[in-house]
PDB file of C-alpha atoms in Angstrom:
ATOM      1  CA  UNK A   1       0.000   0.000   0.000  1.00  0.00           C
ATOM      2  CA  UNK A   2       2.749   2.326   0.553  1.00  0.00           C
ATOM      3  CA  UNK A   3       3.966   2.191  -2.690  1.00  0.00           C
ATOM      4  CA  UNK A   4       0.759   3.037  -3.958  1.00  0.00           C
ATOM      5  CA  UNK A   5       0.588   5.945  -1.714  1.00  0.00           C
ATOM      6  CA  UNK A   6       3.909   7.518  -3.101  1.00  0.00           C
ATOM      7  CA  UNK A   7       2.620   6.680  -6.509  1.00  0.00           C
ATOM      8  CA  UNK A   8      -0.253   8.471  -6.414  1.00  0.00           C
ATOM      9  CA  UNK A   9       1.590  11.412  -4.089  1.00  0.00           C
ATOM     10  CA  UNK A  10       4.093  11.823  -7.039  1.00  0.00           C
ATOM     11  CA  UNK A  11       1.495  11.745  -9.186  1.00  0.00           C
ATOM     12  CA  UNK A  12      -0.355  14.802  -7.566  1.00  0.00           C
ATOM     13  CA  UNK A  13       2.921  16.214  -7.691  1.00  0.00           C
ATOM     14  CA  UNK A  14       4.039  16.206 -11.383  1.00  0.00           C
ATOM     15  CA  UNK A  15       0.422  17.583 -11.933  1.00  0.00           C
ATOM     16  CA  UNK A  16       1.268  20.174  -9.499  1.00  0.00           C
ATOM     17  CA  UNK A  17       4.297  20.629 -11.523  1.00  0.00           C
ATOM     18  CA  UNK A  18       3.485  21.015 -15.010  1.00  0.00           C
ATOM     19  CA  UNK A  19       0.673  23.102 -13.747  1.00  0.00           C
ATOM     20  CA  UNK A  20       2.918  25.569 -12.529  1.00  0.00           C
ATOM     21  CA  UNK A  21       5.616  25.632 -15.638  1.00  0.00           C
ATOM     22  CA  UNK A  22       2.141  26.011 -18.028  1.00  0.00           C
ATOM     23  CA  UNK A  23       1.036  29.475 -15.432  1.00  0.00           C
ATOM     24  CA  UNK A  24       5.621  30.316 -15.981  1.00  0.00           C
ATOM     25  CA  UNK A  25       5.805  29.070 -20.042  1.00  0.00           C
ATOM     26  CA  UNK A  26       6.518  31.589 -22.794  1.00  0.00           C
ATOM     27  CA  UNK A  27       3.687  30.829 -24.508  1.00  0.00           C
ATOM     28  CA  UNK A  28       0.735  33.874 -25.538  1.00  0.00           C
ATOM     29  CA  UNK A  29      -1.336  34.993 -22.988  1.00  0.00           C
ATOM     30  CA  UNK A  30      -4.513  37.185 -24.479  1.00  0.00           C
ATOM     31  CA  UNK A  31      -3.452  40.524 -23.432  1.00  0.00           C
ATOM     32  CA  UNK A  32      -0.045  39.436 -25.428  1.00  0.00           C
ATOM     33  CA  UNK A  33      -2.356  38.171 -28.193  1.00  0.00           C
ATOM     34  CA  UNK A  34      -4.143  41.825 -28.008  1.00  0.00           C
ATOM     35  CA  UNK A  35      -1.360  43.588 -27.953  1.00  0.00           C
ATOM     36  CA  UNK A  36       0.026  41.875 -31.245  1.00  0.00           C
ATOM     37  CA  UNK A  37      -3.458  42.682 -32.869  1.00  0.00           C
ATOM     38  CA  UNK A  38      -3.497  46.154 -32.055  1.00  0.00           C
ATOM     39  CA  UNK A  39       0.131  46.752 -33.278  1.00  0.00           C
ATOM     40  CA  UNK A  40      -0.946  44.705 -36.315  1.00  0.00           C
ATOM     41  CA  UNK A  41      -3.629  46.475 -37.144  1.00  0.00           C
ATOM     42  CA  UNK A  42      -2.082  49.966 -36.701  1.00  0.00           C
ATOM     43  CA  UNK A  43       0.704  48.991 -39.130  1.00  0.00           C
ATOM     44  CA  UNK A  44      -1.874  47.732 -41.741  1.00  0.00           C
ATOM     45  CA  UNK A  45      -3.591  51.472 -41.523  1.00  0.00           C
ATOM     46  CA  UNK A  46      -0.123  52.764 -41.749  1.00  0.00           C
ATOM     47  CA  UNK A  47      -0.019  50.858 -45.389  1.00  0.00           C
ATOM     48  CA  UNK A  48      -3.365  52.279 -46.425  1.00  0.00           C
ATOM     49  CA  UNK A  49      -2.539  55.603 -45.046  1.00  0.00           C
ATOM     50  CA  UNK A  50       0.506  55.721 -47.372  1.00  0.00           C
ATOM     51  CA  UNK A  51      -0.693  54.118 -50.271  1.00  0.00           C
ATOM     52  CA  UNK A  52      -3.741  56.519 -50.601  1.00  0.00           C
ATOM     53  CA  UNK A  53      -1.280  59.564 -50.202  1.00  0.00           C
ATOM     54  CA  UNK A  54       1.103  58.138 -52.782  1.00  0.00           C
ATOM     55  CA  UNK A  55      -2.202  57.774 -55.253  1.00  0.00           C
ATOM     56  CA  UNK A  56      -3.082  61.604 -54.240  1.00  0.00           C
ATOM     57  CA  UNK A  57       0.482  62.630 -54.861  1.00  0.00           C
ATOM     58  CA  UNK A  58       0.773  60.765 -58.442  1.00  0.00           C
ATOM     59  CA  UNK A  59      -2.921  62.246 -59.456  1.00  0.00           C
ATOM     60  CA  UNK A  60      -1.926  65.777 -58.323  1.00  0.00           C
ATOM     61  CA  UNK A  61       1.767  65.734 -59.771  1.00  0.00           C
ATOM     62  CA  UNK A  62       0.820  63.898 -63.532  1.00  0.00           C
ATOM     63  CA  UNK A  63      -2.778  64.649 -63.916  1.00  0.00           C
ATOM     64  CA  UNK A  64      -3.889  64.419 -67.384  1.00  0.00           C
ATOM     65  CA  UNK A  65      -4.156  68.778 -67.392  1.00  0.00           C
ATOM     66  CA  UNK A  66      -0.840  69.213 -66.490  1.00  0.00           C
ATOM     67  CA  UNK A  67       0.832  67.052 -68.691  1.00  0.00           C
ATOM     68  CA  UNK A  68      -0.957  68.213 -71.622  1.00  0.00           C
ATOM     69  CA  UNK A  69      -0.115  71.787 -70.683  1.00  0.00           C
ATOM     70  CA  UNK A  70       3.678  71.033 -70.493  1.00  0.00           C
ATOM     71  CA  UNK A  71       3.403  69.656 -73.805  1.00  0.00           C
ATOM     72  CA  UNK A  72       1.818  72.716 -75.181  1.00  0.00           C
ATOM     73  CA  UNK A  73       4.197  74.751 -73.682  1.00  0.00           C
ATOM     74  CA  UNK A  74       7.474  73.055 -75.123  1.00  0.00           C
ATOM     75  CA  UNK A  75       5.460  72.983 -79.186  1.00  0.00           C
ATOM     76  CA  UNK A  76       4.602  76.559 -78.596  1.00  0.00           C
ATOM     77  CA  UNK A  77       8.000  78.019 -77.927  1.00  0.00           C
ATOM     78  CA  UNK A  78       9.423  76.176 -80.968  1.00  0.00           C
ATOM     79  CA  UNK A  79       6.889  78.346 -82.966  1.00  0.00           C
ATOM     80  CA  UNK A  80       8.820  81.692 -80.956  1.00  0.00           C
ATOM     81  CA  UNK A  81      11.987  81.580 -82.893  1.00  0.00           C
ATOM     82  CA  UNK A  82      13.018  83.415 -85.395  1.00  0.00           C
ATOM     83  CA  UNK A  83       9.952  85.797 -85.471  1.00  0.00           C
ATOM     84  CA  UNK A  84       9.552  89.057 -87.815  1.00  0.00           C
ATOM     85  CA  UNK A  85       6.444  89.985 -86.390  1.00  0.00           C
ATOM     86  CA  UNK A  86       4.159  88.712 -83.950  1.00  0.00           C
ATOM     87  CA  UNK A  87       0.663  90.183 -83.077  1.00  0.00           C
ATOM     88  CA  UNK A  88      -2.323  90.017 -81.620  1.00  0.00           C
ATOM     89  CA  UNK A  89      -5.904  89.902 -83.297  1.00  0.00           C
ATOM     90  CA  UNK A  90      -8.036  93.276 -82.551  1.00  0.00           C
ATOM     91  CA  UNK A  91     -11.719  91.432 -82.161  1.00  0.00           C
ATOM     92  CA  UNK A  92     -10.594  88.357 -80.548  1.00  0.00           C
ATOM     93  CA  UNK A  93      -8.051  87.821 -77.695  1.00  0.00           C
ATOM     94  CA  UNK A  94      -7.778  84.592 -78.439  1.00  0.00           C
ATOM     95  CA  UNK A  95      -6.042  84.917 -81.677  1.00  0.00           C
ATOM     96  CA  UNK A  96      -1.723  85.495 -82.005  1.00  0.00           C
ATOM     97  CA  UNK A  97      -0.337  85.497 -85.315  1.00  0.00           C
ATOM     98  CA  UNK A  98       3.100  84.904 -86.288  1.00  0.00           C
ATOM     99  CA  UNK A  99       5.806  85.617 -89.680  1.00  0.00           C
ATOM    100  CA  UNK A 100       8.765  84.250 -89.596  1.00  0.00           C
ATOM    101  CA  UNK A 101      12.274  85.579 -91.100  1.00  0.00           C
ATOM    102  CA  UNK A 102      13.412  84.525 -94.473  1.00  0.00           C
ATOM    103  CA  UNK A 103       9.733  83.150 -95.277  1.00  0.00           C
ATOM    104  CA  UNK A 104       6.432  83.469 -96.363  1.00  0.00           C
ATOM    105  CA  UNK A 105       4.769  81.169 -94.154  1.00  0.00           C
ATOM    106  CA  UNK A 106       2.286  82.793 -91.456  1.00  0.00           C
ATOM    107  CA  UNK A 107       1.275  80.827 -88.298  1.00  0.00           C
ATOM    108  CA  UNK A 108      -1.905  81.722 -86.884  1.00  0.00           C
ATOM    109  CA  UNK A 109      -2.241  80.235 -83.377  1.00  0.00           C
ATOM    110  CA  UNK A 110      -6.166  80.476 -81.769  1.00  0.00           C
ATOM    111  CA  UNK A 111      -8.632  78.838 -80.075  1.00  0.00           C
ATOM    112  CA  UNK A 112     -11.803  77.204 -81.972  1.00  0.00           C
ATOM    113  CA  UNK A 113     -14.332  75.329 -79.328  1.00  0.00           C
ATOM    114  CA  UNK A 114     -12.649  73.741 -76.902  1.00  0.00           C
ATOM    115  CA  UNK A 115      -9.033  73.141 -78.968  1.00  0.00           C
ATOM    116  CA  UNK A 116      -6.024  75.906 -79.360  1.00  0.00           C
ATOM    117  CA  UNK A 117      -5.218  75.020 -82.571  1.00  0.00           C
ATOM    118  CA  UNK A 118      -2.328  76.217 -84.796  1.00  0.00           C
ATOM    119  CA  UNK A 119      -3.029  77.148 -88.765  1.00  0.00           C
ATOM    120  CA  UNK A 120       0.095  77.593 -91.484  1.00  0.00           C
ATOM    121  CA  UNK A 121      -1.067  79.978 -93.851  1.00  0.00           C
ATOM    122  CA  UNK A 122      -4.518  79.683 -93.256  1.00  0.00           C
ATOM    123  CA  UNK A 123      -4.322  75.826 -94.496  1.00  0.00           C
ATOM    124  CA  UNK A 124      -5.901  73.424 -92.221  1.00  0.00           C
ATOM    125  CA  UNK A 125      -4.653  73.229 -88.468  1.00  0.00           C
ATOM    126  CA  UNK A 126      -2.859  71.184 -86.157  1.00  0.00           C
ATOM    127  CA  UNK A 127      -4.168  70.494 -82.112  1.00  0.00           C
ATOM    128  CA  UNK A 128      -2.073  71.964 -80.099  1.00  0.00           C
ATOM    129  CA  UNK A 129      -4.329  71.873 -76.291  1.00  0.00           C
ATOM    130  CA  UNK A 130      -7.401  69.812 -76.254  1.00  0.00           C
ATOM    131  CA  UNK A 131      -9.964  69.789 -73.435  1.00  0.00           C
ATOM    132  CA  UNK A 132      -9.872  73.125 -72.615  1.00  0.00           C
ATOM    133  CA  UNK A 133     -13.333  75.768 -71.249  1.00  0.00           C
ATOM    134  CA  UNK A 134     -11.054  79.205 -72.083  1.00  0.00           C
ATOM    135  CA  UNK A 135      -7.852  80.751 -73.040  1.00  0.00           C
ATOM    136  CA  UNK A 136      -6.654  84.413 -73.619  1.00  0.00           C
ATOM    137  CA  UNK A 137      -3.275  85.759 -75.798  1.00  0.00           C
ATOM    138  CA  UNK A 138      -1.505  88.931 -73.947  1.00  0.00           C
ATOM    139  CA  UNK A 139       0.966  90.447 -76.067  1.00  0.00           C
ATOM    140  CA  UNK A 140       2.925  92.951 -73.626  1.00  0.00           C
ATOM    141  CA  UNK A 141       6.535  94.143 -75.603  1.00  0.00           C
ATOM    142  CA  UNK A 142       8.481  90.974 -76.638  1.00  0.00           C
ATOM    143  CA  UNK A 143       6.379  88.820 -74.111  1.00  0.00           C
ATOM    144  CA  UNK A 144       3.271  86.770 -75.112  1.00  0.00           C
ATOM    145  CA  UNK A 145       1.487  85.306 -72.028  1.00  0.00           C
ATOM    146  CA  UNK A 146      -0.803  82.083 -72.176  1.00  0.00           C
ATOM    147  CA  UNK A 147      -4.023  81.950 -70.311  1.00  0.00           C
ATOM    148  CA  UNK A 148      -5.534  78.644 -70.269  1.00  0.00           C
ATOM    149  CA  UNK A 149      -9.025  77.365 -68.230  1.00  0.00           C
ATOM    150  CA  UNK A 150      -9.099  73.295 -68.517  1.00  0.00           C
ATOM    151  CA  UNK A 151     -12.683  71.867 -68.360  1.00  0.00           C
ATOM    152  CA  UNK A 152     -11.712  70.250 -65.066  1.00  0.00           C
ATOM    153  CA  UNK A 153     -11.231  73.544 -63.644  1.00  0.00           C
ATOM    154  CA  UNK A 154      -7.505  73.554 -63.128  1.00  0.00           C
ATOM    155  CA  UNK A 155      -5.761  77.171 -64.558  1.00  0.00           C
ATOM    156  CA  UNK A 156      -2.541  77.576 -66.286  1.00  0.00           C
ATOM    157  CA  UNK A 157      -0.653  80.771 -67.293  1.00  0.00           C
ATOM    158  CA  UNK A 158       2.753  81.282 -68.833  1.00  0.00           C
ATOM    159  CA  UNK A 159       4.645  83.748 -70.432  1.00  0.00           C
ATOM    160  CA  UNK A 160       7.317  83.457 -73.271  1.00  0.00           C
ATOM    161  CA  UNK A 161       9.654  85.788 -74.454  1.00  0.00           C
ATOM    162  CA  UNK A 162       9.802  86.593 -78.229  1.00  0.00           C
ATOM    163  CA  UNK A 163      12.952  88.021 -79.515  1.00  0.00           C
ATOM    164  CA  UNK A 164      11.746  89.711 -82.430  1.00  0.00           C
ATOM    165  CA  UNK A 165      14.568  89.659 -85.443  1.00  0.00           C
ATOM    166  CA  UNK A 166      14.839  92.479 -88.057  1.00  0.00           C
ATOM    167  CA  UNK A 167      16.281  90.774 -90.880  1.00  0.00           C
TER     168      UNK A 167
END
């Protein structure tokens, strides 16, 4: 009987055991588990938060407007060298017209509906800006400035210098 006694005392003792290394393991308790979900979760808003700016940024920086604009800009200042004479029309503001030096030709750059378009000697025209609710020609001196209203409401304005040439 004895030996059934300290059987069944060591027995109540290794339960008493592993019952105490399971309260000391390393194993997760739930506020651990919490904790993990909360910082979790905060880092996966972090990812949304800067993905959606990143998408803002890139529509802000390369919208459709602006890169149509800077396009504009860079075909219209090849038509700015080697000018004669440059003016502006008397009934509309939205006509420029341009001769050249050591040539005929006569470039006629104005806006019909919602295009600026550019015309060589009166002969058909070429699309410059498309998409656009309103644009103005300031001739001031040797400096022609470029109003533009896009239908999406953005507004662009630049101003070129012309160097005129008496030749």
């Amino acid at each position: 009987m004895r030996a059934f006694y300290q059987f069944t005392w060591r027995k109540d003792e290794m339960y008493q055991r592993n019952w105490r290394n399971r309260l000391n393991s390393s194993g997760f308790t739930l506020i651990e588990a919490l904790f993990s979900f909360i910082v979790f979760a905060l880092f996966i808003h972090l990812l949304i938060f800067i993905y959606s700016w990143l998408n803002q940024m890139n529509d802000s920086i390369t919208n459709n407007d602006h890169v149509a604009w800077e396009l504009f800009v860079n075909d219209f200042e090849q038509y700015l060298s080697n000018v004669k004479h440059i003016e502006q029309s008397n009934t509309r503001a939205k006509t420029i017209q341009i001769s050249y030096v050591n040539s005929n030709e006569i470039v006629v750059v104005d806006q019909y509906q919602d295009i600026i378009r550019m015309q060589k000697n009166y002969l058909g025209y070429i699309p410059l800006l498309m998409g656009i609710k309103n644009s103005s020609f300031r001739l001031n001196g040797n400096y022609i400035t470029v109003y533009v209203e896009f239908q999406s409401g953005a507004v662009k304005e630049r101003e070129f210098f012309v160097q005129i040439r008496n030749e």
